[in-house]
Amino acid sequence: FRGERVNAIRFLNVSKIYRRSHLGRVTETTGLAGLDLDITQGEVFGLLGLNGSGKTTAIKLLMGLHHPTTGEVETLGRHAPDVEVLARIGYAPESAYLNKTLTGRESLRLFAALSHIPAADLERRVTDMLTKVGLDKAMDKRLAEYSKGMLQRASLAQALIHDPELVILDEPVTGLDPLAIKEVRLLILWLKSKGKT
């Protein structure tokens, strides 16, 4: 797949309707309506919109966490969700779901091991990535001691540890101070320079 030039992301007339049933009454809410979108490999693309406009729904459809009601979603040239493709994606959710009893280093070691990073390379990659996201001085502190911004950085590190082709960041600067926001922008440009989408 790495040699082919395909769209990184494609939405073809995608809609998502959420149906909820309570006491025999079904309510429907439109999460996304008729989205057509092509994002080429190597592109940096941001979804902007008001709360409830469908940004997170679109991301969940990309990751296979939801299935479209209508239309098709393709990621790296395959219909989503595809297990092989998911291994080539780095995903940082809006709220970091991290085990706060672990240190930053322990947490990232876990994600690195789950990503099948060779043991001989694991420690260097963990240290390098924590340094890259600005957690070099806090890597041996428990995540419970991290600020919201530090947790956001730890979430970025786990999304990037396996050197993914496609990086999906949901609200990547939430809770960050202005300097950290600038650092995240620089990190995104660095990822682009490495050919990432």
Tab-separated table of C-alpha atoms in Angstrom:
chain	number	residue	atom	x	y	z
A	1	PHE	CA	0.000	0.000	0.000
A	2	ARG	CA	2.813	2.441	0.772
A	3	GLY	CA	3.822	2.885	-2.889
A	4	GLU	CA	0.327	3.585	-4.250
A	5	ARG	CA	-0.991	7.136	-4.509
A	6	VAL	CA	-4.494	6.948	-3.036
A	7	ASN	CA	-6.666	9.288	-1.089
A	8	ALA	CA	-5.886	9.112	2.585
A	9	ILE	CA	-9.542	9.719	3.433
A	10	ARG	CA	-12.694	9.642	1.332
A	11	PHE	CA	-16.295	10.189	2.336
A	12	LEU	CA	-18.835	9.421	-0.397
A	13	ASN	CA	-22.275	10.891	0.429
A	14	VAL	CA	-21.973	9.782	4.069
A	15	SER	CA	-24.781	10.263	6.530
A	16	LYS	CA	-25.112	9.080	10.099
A	17	ILE	CA	-28.440	8.953	11.897
A	18	TYR	CA	-28.450	8.122	15.602
A	19	ARG	CA	-31.539	6.244	16.751
A	20	ARG	CA	-32.456	6.041	20.406
A	21	SER	CA	-35.349	4.140	21.888
A	22	HIS	CA	-36.834	4.971	25.262
A	23	LEU	CA	-40.086	3.495	26.558
A	24	GLY	CA	-41.114	2.410	23.062
A	25	ARG	CA	-40.510	5.833	21.524
A	26	VAL	CA	-37.750	6.131	18.906
A	27	THR	CA	-36.002	9.443	18.372
A	28	GLU	CA	-33.619	10.193	15.532
A	29	THR	CA	-30.770	12.692	15.507
A	30	THR	CA	-28.702	13.525	12.454
A	31	GLY	CA	-25.008	13.330	13.260
A	32	LEU	CA	-23.822	13.858	9.679
A	33	ALA	CA	-25.712	14.538	6.451
A	34	GLY	CA	-24.401	13.818	2.943
A	35	LEU	CA	-20.691	14.438	3.524
A	36	ASP	CA	-18.466	14.254	0.428
A	37	LEU	CA	-14.784	14.756	1.188
A	38	ASP	CA	-11.446	13.739	-0.327
A	39	ILE	CA	-8.184	14.251	1.565
A	40	THR	CA	-5.040	13.372	-0.364
A	41	GLN	CA	-1.984	11.714	1.146
A	42	GLY	CA	0.434	14.177	2.742
A	43	GLU	CA	-2.233	16.825	3.261
A	44	VAL	CA	-2.941	18.566	6.568
A	45	PHE	CA	-6.685	19.023	6.843
A	46	GLY	CA	-8.768	20.471	9.649
A	47	LEU	CA	-12.481	20.123	10.236
A	48	LEU	CA	-13.929	23.320	11.669
A	49	GLY	CA	-17.468	23.737	12.902
A	50	LEU	CA	-19.752	24.439	15.807
A	51	ASN	CA	-20.391	21.879	18.527
A	52	GLY	CA	-22.761	19.256	17.167
A	53	SER	CA	-21.857	19.892	13.519
A	54	GLY	CA	-20.526	16.341	12.993
A	55	LYS	CA	-16.740	16.652	13.381
A	56	THR	CA	-16.381	13.900	15.982
A	57	THR	CA	-18.983	11.765	14.200
A	58	ALA	CA	-16.857	11.945	11.025
A	59	ILE	CA	-13.772	10.880	12.989
A	60	LYS	CA	-15.624	7.991	14.628
A	61	LEU	CA	-16.771	6.829	11.192
A	62	LEU	CA	-13.144	6.926	9.959
A	63	MET	CA	-12.002	4.846	12.908
A	64	GLY	CA	-14.813	2.311	12.553
A	65	LEU	CA	-16.250	3.253	15.942
A	66	HIS	CA	-19.534	4.005	14.145
A	67	HIS	CA	-20.882	2.783	10.831
A	68	PRO	CA	-22.513	5.146	8.329
A	69	THR	CA	-26.262	4.997	7.876
A	70	THR	CA	-25.726	5.743	4.173
A	71	GLY	CA	-22.692	6.270	1.960
A	72	GLU	CA	-19.147	4.909	2.076
A	73	VAL	CA	-16.043	5.779	4.068
A	74	GLU	CA	-12.591	4.859	2.746
A	75	THR	CA	-9.324	5.159	4.637
A	76	LEU	CA	-5.969	4.670	2.881
A	77	GLY	CA	-7.757	3.153	-0.115
A	78	ARG	CA	-9.848	0.611	1.807
A	79	HIS	CA	-13.420	0.613	3.057
A	80	ALA	CA	-13.502	1.558	6.736
A	81	PRO	CA	-13.127	-0.122	9.090
A	82	ASP	CA	-10.265	-2.349	7.943
A	83	VAL	CA	-8.022	-3.943	10.591
A	84	GLU	CA	-4.875	-3.667	8.447
A	85	VAL	CA	-5.550	0.011	7.800
A	86	LEU	CA	-6.318	0.757	11.457
A	87	ALA	CA	-2.775	-0.413	12.313
A	88	ARG	CA	-1.476	2.364	10.026
A	89	ILE	CA	-3.475	5.127	11.754
A	90	GLY	CA	-2.587	7.144	14.838
A	91	TYR	CA	-5.657	8.383	16.721
A	92	ALA	CA	-5.775	10.827	19.608
A	93	PRO	CA	-9.343	11.218	20.902
A	94	GLU	CA	-10.726	14.480	22.258
A	95	SER	CA	-10.451	13.197	25.815
A	96	ALA	CA	-7.425	11.061	26.583
A	97	TYR	CA	-8.395	7.609	27.861
A	98	LEU	CA	-5.201	6.757	29.689
A	99	ASN	CA	-4.530	4.635	32.783
A	100	LYS	CA	-3.628	7.330	35.305
A	101	THR	CA	-1.920	4.904	37.684
A	102	LEU	CA	0.921	4.567	35.159
A	103	THR	CA	3.725	7.031	34.520
A	104	GLY	CA	3.981	8.702	31.129
A	105	ARG	CA	6.829	6.351	30.240
A	106	GLU	CA	4.945	3.217	31.411
A	107	SER	CA	1.822	4.251	29.509
A	108	LEU	CA	3.720	4.830	26.284
A	109	ARG	CA	5.639	1.557	26.727
A	110	LEU	CA	2.277	-0.209	26.880
A	111	PHE	CA	1.055	1.443	23.669
A	112	ALA	CA	4.391	0.727	21.986
A	113	ALA	CA	4.166	-2.957	22.930
A	114	LEU	CA	0.547	-3.136	21.709
A	115	SER	CA	1.770	-1.632	18.420
A	116	HIS	CA	4.359	-4.449	18.075
A	117	ILE	CA	7.370	-2.162	18.278
A	118	PRO	CA	10.452	-4.400	18.623
A	119	ALA	CA	11.799	-4.630	22.190
A	120	ALA	CA	15.271	-3.542	21.042
A	121	ASP	CA	13.855	-0.252	19.745
A	122	LEU	CA	11.089	0.315	22.295
A	123	GLU	CA	12.878	2.313	25.017
A	124	ARG	CA	14.512	4.709	22.561
A	125	ARG	CA	11.230	5.298	20.703
A	126	VAL	CA	9.333	5.899	23.958
A	127	THR	CA	11.902	8.414	25.237
A	128	ASP	CA	12.167	10.160	21.852
A	129	MET	CA	8.389	10.482	21.480
A	130	LEU	CA	7.835	11.788	25.021
A	131	THR	CA	10.571	14.344	24.364
A	132	LYS	CA	9.022	15.271	20.990
A	133	VAL	CA	5.666	16.091	22.648
A	134	GLY	CA	7.324	18.039	25.465
A	135	LEU	CA	7.000	15.531	28.321
A	136	ASP	CA	10.725	14.812	28.776
A	137	LYS	CA	10.743	16.293	32.303
A	138	ALA	CA	7.528	14.528	33.337
A	139	MET	CA	7.896	11.097	31.744
A	140	ASP	CA	8.425	9.365	35.114
A	141	LYS	CA	5.506	11.093	36.873
A	142	ARG	CA	2.171	9.321	37.263
A	143	LEU	CA	-0.462	10.426	34.752
A	144	ALA	CA	-2.707	11.262	37.724
A	145	GLU	CA	-0.299	14.149	38.419
A	146	TYR	CA	-0.476	15.479	34.835
A	147	SER	CA	-2.385	18.642	33.964
A	148	LYS	CA	-5.053	18.469	31.252
A	149	GLY	CA	-2.538	19.831	28.737
A	150	MET	CA	0.048	17.225	29.747
A	151	LEU	CA	-2.547	14.458	29.324
A	152	GLN	CA	-3.270	15.848	25.859
A	153	ARG	CA	0.445	15.592	25.042
A	154	ALA	CA	0.548	12.009	26.365
A	155	SER	CA	-2.415	11.193	24.117
A	156	LEU	CA	-0.535	12.671	21.138
A	157	ALA	CA	2.491	10.525	22.001
A	158	GLN	CA	0.422	7.320	22.050
A	159	ALA	CA	-1.104	8.246	18.669
A	160	LEU	CA	2.354	8.698	17.124
A	161	ILE	CA	4.464	5.977	18.789
A	162	HIS	CA	4.011	3.432	15.973
A	163	ASP	CA	4.940	5.929	13.199
A	164	PRO	CA	1.497	5.931	11.515
A	165	GLU	CA	0.852	7.056	7.930
A	166	LEU	CA	-2.366	8.828	8.859
A	167	VAL	CA	-2.759	10.814	12.077
A	168	ILE	CA	-6.235	11.734	13.294
A	169	LEU	CA	-6.403	14.256	16.107
A	170	ASP	CA	-9.774	15.123	17.659
A	171	GLU	CA	-9.547	18.577	19.295
A	172	PRO	CA	-5.739	18.350	19.643
A	173	VAL	CA	-5.270	21.712	21.387
A	174	THR	CA	-8.075	21.471	23.951
A	175	GLY	CA	-6.718	22.448	27.355
A	176	LEU	CA	-3.371	23.624	26.040
A	177	ASP	CA	-1.828	27.028	26.759
A	178	PRO	CA	-0.823	29.298	23.828
A	179	LEU	CA	2.811	28.099	23.814
A	180	ALA	CA	1.705	24.451	23.791
A	181	ILE	CA	-0.742	25.198	20.952
A	182	LYS	CA	2.171	26.596	18.936
A	183	GLU	CA	4.172	23.426	19.726
A	184	VAL	CA	1.305	21.212	18.524
A	185	ARG	CA	1.166	23.192	15.272
A	186	LEU	CA	4.915	22.693	14.839
A	187	LEU	CA	4.468	18.975	15.571
A	188	ILE	CA	1.793	18.785	12.856
A	189	LEU	CA	4.118	20.518	10.379
A	190	TRP	CA	6.913	18.100	11.373
A	191	LEU	CA	4.558	15.168	10.683
A	192	LYS	CA	3.707	16.672	7.284
A	193	SER	CA	7.422	17.023	6.500
A	194	LYS	CA	7.711	13.246	7.101
A	195	GLY	CA	4.967	12.600	4.522
A	196	LYS	CA	2.215	11.930	7.045
A	197	THR	CA	-1.403	12.870	6.445
